[in-house]
């Protein structure tokens, strides 16, 4: 296992659509292990492979409380197959957009289909924090960021801030 660098806005890779997983082998298992280590270290509750620069449709998640026993989950080639009309509002953040938190409205419940690390297919209903987090992470594999769900003004302000910081770091580096 190894920590991987999390790519940060305005990195253009965050806007790319990730490719389906062709085969679940050692490469994917190593990626998943590294993603968990990176997510726990950050700390975060979800991470998409594209956030560590790998354009594969792989998501890791752990919604357990920090002091509780870990409940790691892996979602390979996840897709949302149904969304409720009912909405819920959660304050979201993102490891690729550090220190930014905004209220985001999303469907309160969703149905998801995915493969586990053994390649076994699953279908599951999600609600509450699980529904919010899985939608956030599926957005990532589709090149969408949580700031795309907030007002244009707030999104532009956040994007400008990160673009300016990246240019400053580039000049200093």
Short mmCIF file of N, CA and C in Angstrom, two decimals:
data_model
loop_
_atom_site.label_atom_id
_atom_site.label_comp_id
_atom_site.label_asym_id
_atom_site.label_seq_id
_atom_site.Cartn_x
_atom_site.Cartn_y
_atom_site.Cartn_z
N UNK A 1 0.85 -1.19 0.00
CA UNK A 1 0.00 0.00 0.00
C UNK A 1 0.88 1.23 0.00
N UNK A 2 0.36 2.27 -0.65
CA UNK A 2 1.12 3.51 -0.73
C UNK A 2 0.17 4.70 -0.80
N UNK A 3 0.59 5.77 -0.18
CA UNK A 3 -0.17 7.01 -0.31
C UNK A 3 0.00 7.54 -1.72
N UNK A 4 -1.05 8.02 -2.28
CA UNK A 4 -0.98 8.65 -3.61
C UNK A 4 -1.34 10.11 -3.47
N UNK A 5 -0.82 10.92 -4.39
CA UNK A 5 -1.14 12.34 -4.39
C UNK A 5 -2.57 12.53 -4.88
N UNK A 6 -3.31 13.37 -4.18
CA UNK A 6 -4.67 13.71 -4.60
C UNK A 6 -4.56 14.93 -5.51
N UNK A 7 -5.14 14.81 -6.71
CA UNK A 7 -5.08 15.95 -7.62
C UNK A 7 -6.11 17.00 -7.19
N UNK A 8 -5.72 18.25 -7.37
CA UNK A 8 -6.49 19.39 -6.86
C UNK A 8 -7.00 20.24 -8.01
N UNK A 9 -8.17 20.82 -7.83
CA UNK A 9 -8.70 21.82 -8.76
C UNK A 9 -7.62 22.87 -8.96
N UNK A 10 -7.32 23.35 -10.12
CA UNK A 10 -8.04 23.24 -11.41
C UNK A 10 -7.52 22.15 -12.33
N UNK A 11 -6.87 21.11 -11.81
CA UNK A 11 -6.33 20.03 -12.64
C UNK A 11 -7.42 19.52 -13.59
N UNK A 12 -7.12 19.57 -14.88
CA UNK A 12 -8.12 19.23 -15.91
C UNK A 12 -8.54 17.76 -15.88
N UNK A 13 -7.73 16.89 -15.29
CA UNK A 13 -8.09 15.47 -15.21
C UNK A 13 -9.37 15.27 -14.41
N UNK A 14 -9.65 16.20 -13.46
CA UNK A 14 -10.88 16.07 -12.66
C UNK A 14 -12.13 16.18 -13.52
N UNK A 15 -11.99 16.73 -14.72
CA UNK A 15 -13.13 16.90 -15.63
C UNK A 15 -13.24 15.79 -16.65
N UNK A 16 -12.35 14.80 -16.59
CA UNK A 16 -12.39 13.73 -17.58
C UNK A 16 -13.34 12.62 -17.11
N UNK A 17 -13.95 11.95 -18.08
CA UNK A 17 -14.84 10.83 -17.79
C UNK A 17 -13.97 9.57 -17.69
N UNK A 18 -14.07 8.87 -16.58
CA UNK A 18 -13.25 7.68 -16.34
C UNK A 18 -13.74 6.49 -17.17
N UNK A 19 -12.80 5.62 -17.48
CA UNK A 19 -13.08 4.43 -18.31
C UNK A 19 -13.56 3.27 -17.44
N UNK A 20 -14.43 2.42 -17.99
CA UNK A 20 -14.85 1.22 -17.26
C UNK A 20 -13.65 0.33 -16.97
N UNK A 21 -13.77 -0.46 -15.91
CA UNK A 21 -12.71 -1.40 -15.52
C UNK A 21 -12.83 -2.62 -16.43
N UNK A 22 -11.73 -2.97 -17.10
CA UNK A 22 -11.73 -4.10 -18.03
C UNK A 22 -11.62 -5.41 -17.27
N UNK A 23 -10.70 -5.46 -16.30
CA UNK A 23 -10.50 -6.68 -15.52
C UNK A 23 -10.11 -6.30 -14.10
N UNK A 24 -10.62 -7.07 -13.13
CA UNK A 24 -10.27 -6.81 -11.74
C UNK A 24 -9.13 -7.75 -11.38
N UNK A 25 -7.91 -7.21 -11.46
CA UNK A 25 -6.73 -8.00 -11.16
C UNK A 25 -5.88 -7.30 -10.11
N UNK A 26 -4.60 -7.67 -10.08
CA UNK A 26 -3.68 -7.10 -9.09
C UNK A 26 -3.56 -5.58 -9.18
N UNK A 27 -3.60 -5.07 -10.42
CA UNK A 27 -3.48 -3.62 -10.62
C UNK A 27 -4.63 -2.88 -9.92
N UNK A 28 -5.85 -3.37 -10.11
CA UNK A 28 -7.02 -2.74 -9.48
C UNK A 28 -6.98 -2.94 -7.97
N UNK A 29 -6.60 -4.13 -7.52
CA UNK A 29 -6.53 -4.39 -6.07
C UNK A 29 -5.50 -3.47 -5.39
N UNK A 30 -4.36 -3.25 -6.05
CA UNK A 30 -3.34 -2.34 -5.52
C UNK A 30 -3.88 -0.91 -5.51
N UNK A 31 -4.54 -0.52 -6.60
CA UNK A 31 -5.14 0.82 -6.67
C UNK A 31 -6.11 1.02 -5.52
N UNK A 32 -7.00 0.05 -5.28
CA UNK A 32 -8.00 0.15 -4.21
C UNK A 32 -7.32 0.27 -2.85
N UNK A 33 -6.32 -0.55 -2.59
CA UNK A 33 -5.60 -0.48 -1.30
C UNK A 33 -4.95 0.89 -1.13
N UNK A 34 -4.32 1.40 -2.18
CA UNK A 34 -3.70 2.72 -2.13
C UNK A 34 -4.74 3.82 -1.92
N UNK A 35 -5.88 3.67 -2.57
CA UNK A 35 -6.95 4.67 -2.44
C UNK A 35 -7.47 4.71 -1.00
N UNK A 36 -7.65 3.54 -0.39
CA UNK A 36 -8.10 3.53 1.01
C UNK A 36 -7.07 4.21 1.91
N UNK A 37 -5.81 3.88 1.74
CA UNK A 37 -4.77 4.49 2.56
C UNK A 37 -4.76 6.01 2.38
N UNK A 38 -4.88 6.45 1.14
CA UNK A 38 -4.88 7.89 0.81
C UNK A 38 -6.11 8.57 1.41
N UNK A 39 -7.28 7.94 1.27
CA UNK A 39 -8.53 8.53 1.79
C UNK A 39 -8.49 8.64 3.31
N UNK A 40 -8.04 7.58 3.99
CA UNK A 40 -7.99 7.62 5.46
C UNK A 40 -7.00 8.66 5.95
N UNK A 41 -5.88 8.81 5.25
CA UNK A 41 -4.86 9.76 5.65
C UNK A 41 -5.34 11.20 5.47
N UNK A 42 -6.17 11.44 4.46
CA UNK A 42 -6.55 12.81 4.07
C UNK A 42 -7.14 13.69 5.18
N UNK A 43 -8.09 13.35 5.98
CA UNK A 43 -9.00 12.21 5.96
C UNK A 43 -10.26 12.55 5.16
N UNK A 44 -10.86 11.52 4.57
CA UNK A 44 -12.10 11.70 3.83
C UNK A 44 -12.98 10.48 4.00
N UNK A 45 -14.18 10.52 3.39
CA UNK A 45 -15.11 9.39 3.50
C UNK A 45 -15.33 8.71 2.16
N UNK A 46 -14.84 9.34 1.08
CA UNK A 46 -14.98 8.75 -0.24
C UNK A 46 -13.87 9.25 -1.15
N UNK A 47 -13.50 8.44 -2.13
CA UNK A 47 -12.45 8.83 -3.07
C UNK A 47 -12.67 8.08 -4.37
N UNK A 48 -12.60 8.82 -5.48
CA UNK A 48 -12.69 8.21 -6.80
C UNK A 48 -11.28 8.10 -7.38
N UNK A 49 -11.05 7.08 -8.18
CA UNK A 49 -9.71 6.83 -8.72
C UNK A 49 -9.16 8.04 -9.47
N UNK A 50 -10.02 8.77 -10.17
CA UNK A 50 -9.54 9.93 -10.93
C UNK A 50 -8.90 10.97 -10.00
N UNK A 51 -9.31 10.98 -8.73
CA UNK A 51 -8.75 11.95 -7.78
C UNK A 51 -7.29 11.64 -7.44
N UNK A 52 -6.84 10.43 -7.75
CA UNK A 52 -5.42 10.09 -7.59
C UNK A 52 -4.79 9.90 -8.98
N UNK A 53 -5.44 10.47 -10.00
CA UNK A 53 -4.89 10.50 -11.34
C UNK A 53 -5.10 9.25 -12.17
N UNK A 54 -5.97 8.35 -11.73
CA UNK A 54 -6.23 7.11 -12.48
C UNK A 54 -7.65 7.18 -13.06
N UNK A 55 -7.77 7.25 -14.39
CA UNK A 55 -9.10 7.42 -15.00
C UNK A 55 -9.90 6.13 -15.13
N UNK A 56 -10.06 5.42 -14.01
CA UNK A 56 -10.86 4.18 -13.97
C UNK A 56 -12.08 4.41 -13.10
N UNK A 57 -13.17 3.71 -13.43
CA UNK A 57 -14.42 3.86 -12.69
C UNK A 57 -14.36 3.03 -11.40
N UNK A 58 -13.56 3.51 -10.46
CA UNK A 58 -13.35 2.84 -9.17
C UNK A 58 -13.57 3.87 -8.06
N UNK A 59 -14.34 3.47 -7.05
CA UNK A 59 -14.64 4.34 -5.91
C UNK A 59 -14.41 3.55 -4.63
N UNK A 60 -13.81 4.22 -3.64
CA UNK A 60 -13.74 3.64 -2.30
C UNK A 60 -14.49 4.58 -1.35
N UNK A 61 -15.03 3.99 -0.29
CA UNK A 61 -15.84 4.77 0.65
C UNK A 61 -15.81 4.11 2.02
N UNK A 62 -15.86 4.93 3.04
CA UNK A 62 -16.03 4.43 4.41
C UNK A 62 -16.78 5.49 5.19
N UNK A 63 -18.03 5.21 5.50
CA UNK A 63 -18.88 6.18 6.20
C UNK A 63 -18.90 5.98 7.71
N UNK A 64 -18.05 5.08 8.20
CA UNK A 64 -18.02 4.84 9.65
C UNK A 64 -17.45 6.06 10.38
N UNK A 65 -17.83 6.20 11.62
CA UNK A 65 -17.28 7.27 12.46
C UNK A 65 -15.80 6.98 12.70
N UNK A 66 -15.00 8.00 12.83
CA UNK A 66 -13.55 7.85 13.00
C UNK A 66 -13.16 6.89 14.13
N UNK A 67 -13.87 6.98 15.25
CA UNK A 67 -13.51 6.14 16.40
C UNK A 67 -14.10 4.73 16.30
N UNK A 68 -15.00 4.51 15.36
CA UNK A 68 -15.63 3.20 15.19
C UNK A 68 -14.76 2.31 14.29
N UNK A 69 -15.15 1.06 14.23
CA UNK A 69 -14.43 0.12 13.35
C UNK A 69 -14.67 0.53 11.90
N UNK A 70 -13.62 0.45 11.09
CA UNK A 70 -13.70 0.83 9.68
C UNK A 70 -14.70 -0.06 8.94
N UNK A 71 -15.39 0.54 7.98
CA UNK A 71 -16.35 -0.19 7.14
C UNK A 71 -16.03 0.13 5.67
N UNK A 72 -14.86 -0.32 5.19
CA UNK A 72 -14.46 0.01 3.82
C UNK A 72 -15.37 -0.63 2.77
N UNK A 73 -15.71 0.15 1.75
CA UNK A 73 -16.55 -0.35 0.66
C UNK A 73 -15.91 0.02 -0.66
N UNK A 74 -16.04 -0.86 -1.63
CA UNK A 74 -15.48 -0.65 -2.97
C UNK A 74 -16.60 -0.73 -3.98
N UNK A 75 -16.60 0.18 -4.94
CA UNK A 75 -17.61 0.22 -6.00
C UNK A 75 -16.86 0.29 -7.33
N UNK A 76 -16.98 -0.75 -8.13
CA UNK A 76 -16.32 -0.78 -9.43
C UNK A 76 -17.40 -0.65 -10.52
N UNK A 77 -17.14 0.25 -11.45
CA UNK A 77 -18.09 0.56 -12.52
C UNK A 77 -19.49 0.89 -11.96
N UNK A 78 -19.56 1.77 -10.96
CA UNK A 78 -20.86 2.09 -10.36
C UNK A 78 -21.74 2.91 -11.31
N UNK A 79 -23.02 2.67 -11.22
CA UNK A 79 -23.95 3.52 -11.96
C UNK A 79 -25.22 3.69 -11.13
N UNK A 80 -25.76 4.89 -11.22
CA UNK A 80 -27.02 5.19 -10.53
C UNK A 80 -28.13 4.84 -11.50
N UNK A 81 -29.01 3.93 -11.08
CA UNK A 81 -30.06 3.44 -11.98
C UNK A 81 -31.42 4.09 -11.71
N UNK A 82 -31.54 4.78 -10.57
CA UNK A 82 -32.79 5.44 -10.22
C UNK A 82 -32.50 6.51 -9.17
N UNK A 83 -33.21 7.63 -9.27
CA UNK A 83 -33.09 8.71 -8.29
C UNK A 83 -34.48 9.15 -7.85
N UNK A 84 -34.64 9.43 -6.57
CA UNK A 84 -35.94 9.87 -6.06
C UNK A 84 -36.22 11.31 -6.48
N UNK A 85 -37.50 11.63 -6.53
CA UNK A 85 -37.91 13.03 -6.77
C UNK A 85 -37.58 13.87 -5.54
N UNK A 86 -37.72 13.24 -4.38
CA UNK A 86 -37.45 13.93 -3.12
C UNK A 86 -35.96 14.29 -3.05
N UNK A 87 -35.69 15.49 -2.56
CA UNK A 87 -34.31 15.98 -2.47
C UNK A 87 -33.86 16.06 -1.02
N UNK A 88 -32.54 16.09 -0.84
CA UNK A 88 -31.98 16.35 0.49
C UNK A 88 -30.79 17.30 0.31
N UNK A 89 -30.51 18.02 1.37
CA UNK A 89 -29.45 19.02 1.36
C UNK A 89 -28.36 18.59 2.33
N UNK A 90 -27.13 18.47 1.84
CA UNK A 90 -25.98 18.14 2.69
C UNK A 90 -24.87 19.13 2.42
N UNK A 91 -24.12 19.44 3.45
CA UNK A 91 -22.92 20.24 3.25
C UNK A 91 -21.83 19.28 2.77
N UNK A 92 -21.37 19.51 1.56
CA UNK A 92 -20.37 18.64 0.97
C UNK A 92 -19.01 19.31 0.91
N UNK A 93 -17.99 18.49 0.93
CA UNK A 93 -16.62 18.93 0.71
C UNK A 93 -15.99 17.93 -0.22
N UNK A 94 -14.75 18.19 -0.61
CA UNK A 94 -14.08 17.29 -1.56
C UNK A 94 -12.58 17.36 -1.34
N UNK A 95 -11.93 16.20 -1.33
CA UNK A 95 -10.49 16.16 -1.13
C UNK A 95 -9.74 16.85 -2.27
N UNK A 96 -10.37 16.98 -3.43
CA UNK A 96 -9.75 17.67 -4.56
C UNK A 96 -10.03 19.17 -4.58
N UNK A 97 -10.87 19.61 -3.64
CA UNK A 97 -11.16 21.04 -3.48
C UNK A 97 -11.07 21.33 -1.99
N UNK A 98 -9.84 21.27 -1.43
CA UNK A 98 -9.68 21.35 0.02
C UNK A 98 -10.21 22.64 0.64
N UNK A 99 -10.75 22.47 1.85
CA UNK A 99 -11.23 23.58 2.67
C UNK A 99 -12.42 24.34 2.09
N UNK A 100 -13.13 23.72 1.15
CA UNK A 100 -14.35 24.32 0.60
C UNK A 100 -15.51 23.40 0.96
N UNK A 101 -16.53 23.98 1.57
CA UNK A 101 -17.73 23.23 1.93
C UNK A 101 -18.94 24.05 1.51
N UNK A 102 -19.86 23.42 0.80
CA UNK A 102 -21.06 24.10 0.33
C UNK A 102 -22.26 23.16 0.45
N UNK A 103 -23.43 23.74 0.67
CA UNK A 103 -24.66 22.95 0.69
C UNK A 103 -25.01 22.54 -0.74
N UNK A 104 -25.26 21.25 -0.93
CA UNK A 104 -25.60 20.71 -2.24
C UNK A 104 -26.90 19.94 -2.11
N UNK A 105 -27.81 20.20 -3.04
CA UNK A 105 -29.08 19.47 -3.07
C UNK A 105 -28.98 18.35 -4.09
N UNK A 106 -29.31 17.15 -3.63
CA UNK A 106 -29.28 15.96 -4.50
C UNK A 106 -30.51 15.12 -4.19
N UNK A 107 -30.80 14.13 -5.05
CA UNK A 107 -31.88 13.20 -4.71
C UNK A 107 -31.62 12.55 -3.34
N UNK A 108 -32.68 12.43 -2.56
CA UNK A 108 -32.56 11.88 -1.20
C UNK A 108 -32.26 10.38 -1.22
N UNK A 109 -32.73 9.68 -2.26
CA UNK A 109 -32.52 8.24 -2.37
C UNK A 109 -32.13 7.90 -3.80
N UNK A 110 -31.26 6.91 -3.93
CA UNK A 110 -30.87 6.41 -5.25
C UNK A 110 -30.73 4.90 -5.20
N UNK A 111 -30.80 4.28 -6.37
CA UNK A 111 -30.46 2.86 -6.52
C UNK A 111 -29.16 2.83 -7.31
N UNK A 112 -28.23 1.97 -6.85
CA UNK A 112 -26.96 1.86 -7.55
C UNK A 112 -26.69 0.42 -7.95
N UNK A 113 -25.94 0.28 -9.04
CA UNK A 113 -25.48 -1.02 -9.52
C UNK A 113 -23.97 -0.91 -9.64
N UNK A 114 -23.27 -1.95 -9.19
CA UNK A 114 -21.81 -1.92 -9.22
C UNK A 114 -21.25 -3.33 -9.07
N UNK A 115 -19.95 -3.45 -9.26
CA UNK A 115 -19.24 -4.70 -9.03
C UNK A 115 -18.40 -4.54 -7.77
N UNK A 116 -18.24 -5.63 -7.02
CA UNK A 116 -17.33 -5.58 -5.87
C UNK A 116 -15.93 -5.98 -6.33
N UNK A 117 -15.00 -6.07 -5.42
CA UNK A 117 -13.61 -6.35 -5.75
C UNK A 117 -13.41 -7.77 -6.30
N UNK A 118 -14.41 -8.62 -6.10
CA UNK A 118 -14.35 -9.98 -6.66
C UNK A 118 -15.02 -10.04 -8.03
N UNK A 119 -15.58 -8.93 -8.48
CA UNK A 119 -16.27 -8.89 -9.76
C UNK A 119 -17.73 -9.29 -9.69
N UNK A 120 -18.23 -9.47 -8.47
CA UNK A 120 -19.62 -9.88 -8.26
C UNK A 120 -20.54 -8.64 -8.39
N UNK A 121 -21.62 -8.75 -9.18
CA UNK A 121 -22.53 -7.61 -9.34
C UNK A 121 -23.44 -7.42 -8.11
N UNK A 122 -23.74 -6.16 -7.82
CA UNK A 122 -24.63 -5.81 -6.71
C UNK A 122 -25.58 -4.71 -7.15
N UNK A 123 -26.76 -4.70 -6.55
CA UNK A 123 -27.70 -3.59 -6.68
C UNK A 123 -28.08 -3.22 -5.27
N UNK A 124 -28.16 -1.93 -5.01
CA UNK A 124 -28.39 -1.49 -3.63
C UNK A 124 -29.16 -0.17 -3.62
N UNK A 125 -29.97 0.00 -2.58
CA UNK A 125 -30.65 1.27 -2.35
C UNK A 125 -29.78 2.09 -1.41
N UNK A 126 -29.70 3.38 -1.66
CA UNK A 126 -28.91 4.25 -0.80
C UNK A 126 -29.76 5.44 -0.38
N UNK A 127 -29.61 5.84 0.89
CA UNK A 127 -30.27 7.05 1.37
C UNK A 127 -29.37 7.73 2.38
N UNK A 128 -29.73 8.94 2.78
CA UNK A 128 -28.93 9.67 3.76
C UNK A 128 -27.53 9.97 3.24
N UNK A 129 -26.56 9.90 4.15
CA UNK A 129 -25.18 10.21 3.79
C UNK A 129 -24.66 9.27 2.70
N UNK A 130 -25.06 8.01 2.73
CA UNK A 130 -24.63 7.05 1.71
C UNK A 130 -25.08 7.51 0.33
N UNK A 131 -26.34 7.95 0.21
CA UNK A 131 -26.85 8.42 -1.09
C UNK A 131 -26.07 9.65 -1.56
N UNK A 132 -25.82 10.58 -0.64
CA UNK A 132 -25.08 11.79 -1.00
C UNK A 132 -23.67 11.43 -1.46
N UNK A 133 -22.99 10.61 -0.68
CA UNK A 133 -21.60 10.26 -0.97
C UNK A 133 -21.48 9.48 -2.28
N UNK A 134 -22.35 8.51 -2.51
CA UNK A 134 -22.23 7.73 -3.74
C UNK A 134 -22.51 8.61 -4.96
N UNK A 135 -23.45 9.54 -4.84
CA UNK A 135 -23.72 10.46 -5.96
C UNK A 135 -22.51 11.37 -6.21
N UNK A 136 -21.91 11.86 -5.14
CA UNK A 136 -20.72 12.72 -5.23
C UNK A 136 -19.59 11.97 -5.96
N UNK A 137 -19.36 10.72 -5.56
CA UNK A 137 -18.26 9.95 -6.14
C UNK A 137 -18.56 9.48 -7.57
N UNK A 138 -19.81 9.11 -7.85
CA UNK A 138 -20.18 8.76 -9.23
C UNK A 138 -20.03 9.99 -10.12
N UNK A 139 -20.36 11.16 -9.59
CA UNK A 139 -20.10 12.40 -10.35
C UNK A 139 -18.63 12.47 -10.75
N UNK A 140 -17.72 12.18 -9.80
CA UNK A 140 -16.29 12.24 -10.10
C UNK A 140 -15.92 11.37 -11.30
N UNK A 141 -16.40 10.12 -11.33
CA UNK A 141 -16.02 9.24 -12.44
C UNK A 141 -16.64 9.71 -13.76
N UNK A 142 -17.62 10.62 -13.66
CA UNK A 142 -18.24 11.21 -14.85
C UNK A 142 -17.70 12.61 -15.16
N UNK A 143 -16.65 13.03 -14.44
CA UNK A 143 -16.04 14.33 -14.71
C UNK A 143 -16.81 15.52 -14.14
N UNK A 144 -17.66 15.26 -13.16
CA UNK A 144 -18.48 16.30 -12.54
C UNK A 144 -18.00 16.52 -11.11
N UNK A 145 -17.95 17.79 -10.69
CA UNK A 145 -17.53 18.13 -9.33
C UNK A 145 -18.72 18.65 -8.54
N UNK A 146 -18.64 18.55 -7.20
CA UNK A 146 -19.77 19.00 -6.39
C UNK A 146 -20.06 20.48 -6.58
N UNK A 147 -19.05 21.26 -6.95
CA UNK A 147 -19.28 22.70 -7.17
C UNK A 147 -20.12 22.96 -8.41
N UNK A 148 -20.31 21.94 -9.25
CA UNK A 148 -21.19 22.08 -10.41
C UNK A 148 -22.65 22.11 -9.99
N UNK A 149 -22.92 21.77 -8.73
CA UNK A 149 -24.30 21.73 -8.21
C UNK A 149 -24.64 22.97 -7.38
N UNK A 150 -23.73 23.95 -7.35
CA UNK A 150 -24.00 25.17 -6.59
C UNK A 150 -24.14 26.34 -7.57
N UNK A 151 -24.39 27.52 -7.05
CA UNK A 151 -24.62 28.66 -7.93
C UNK A 151 -23.38 28.96 -8.77
N UNK A 152 -23.63 29.51 -9.97
CA UNK A 152 -22.54 29.84 -10.90
C UNK A 152 -21.56 30.81 -10.25
N UNK A 153 -22.07 31.78 -9.51
CA UNK A 153 -21.23 32.78 -8.87
C UNK A 153 -20.27 32.13 -7.87
N UNK A 154 -20.81 31.28 -6.98
CA UNK A 154 -19.96 30.59 -5.99
C UNK A 154 -18.95 29.69 -6.69
N UNK A 155 -19.40 28.96 -7.72
CA UNK A 155 -18.51 28.04 -8.45
C UNK A 155 -17.36 28.82 -9.09
N UNK A 156 -17.66 29.94 -9.72
CA UNK A 156 -16.62 30.74 -10.37
C UNK A 156 -15.64 31.30 -9.36
N UNK A 157 -16.14 31.72 -8.21
CA UNK A 157 -15.28 32.26 -7.15
C UNK A 157 -14.30 31.19 -6.66
N UNK A 158 -14.82 29.98 -6.43
CA UNK A 158 -13.98 28.86 -5.96
C UNK A 158 -12.95 28.49 -7.03
N UNK A 159 -13.39 28.38 -8.28
CA UNK A 159 -12.49 28.01 -9.37
C UNK A 159 -11.38 29.04 -9.54
N UNK A 160 -11.73 30.33 -9.48
CA UNK A 160 -10.72 31.39 -9.60
C UNK A 160 -9.69 31.29 -8.48
N UNK A 161 -10.15 31.06 -7.27
CA UNK A 161 -9.26 30.95 -6.11
C UNK A 161 -8.24 29.82 -6.32
N UNK A 162 -8.70 28.65 -6.78
CA UNK A 162 -7.81 27.52 -6.97
C UNK A 162 -6.89 27.70 -8.18
N UNK A 163 -7.39 28.36 -9.23
CA UNK A 163 -6.57 28.64 -10.41
C UNK A 163 -5.44 29.59 -10.04
N UNK A 164 -5.78 30.61 -9.27
CA UNK A 164 -4.78 31.60 -8.82
C UNK A 164 -3.72 30.92 -7.94
N UNK A 165 -4.16 30.07 -7.02
CA UNK A 165 -3.23 29.36 -6.12
C UNK A 165 -2.31 28.43 -6.92
N UNK A 166 -2.85 27.78 -7.96
CA UNK A 166 -2.05 26.86 -8.78
C UNK A 166 -0.99 27.64 -9.55
N UNK A 167 -1.36 28.81 -10.09
CA UNK A 167 -0.40 29.64 -10.84
C UNK A 167 0.69 30.14 -9.90
N UNK A 168 0.32 30.54 -8.72
CA UNK A 168 1.28 31.03 -7.72
C UNK A 168 2.27 29.92 -7.35
N UNK A 169 1.74 28.71 -7.14
CA UNK A 169 2.58 27.56 -6.76
C UNK A 169 3.52 27.19 -7.93
N UNK A 170 3.02 27.33 -9.16
CA UNK A 170 3.81 27.02 -10.35
C UNK A 170 5.00 27.98 -10.46
N UNK A 171 4.75 29.26 -10.21
CA UNK A 171 5.81 30.28 -10.27
C UNK A 171 6.85 30.05 -9.16
N UNK A 172 6.35 29.66 -7.99
CA UNK A 172 7.24 29.46 -6.84
C UNK A 172 8.07 28.18 -6.99
N UNK A 173 7.49 27.18 -7.69
CA UNK A 173 8.11 25.87 -7.82
C UNK A 173 9.21 25.86 -8.83
#
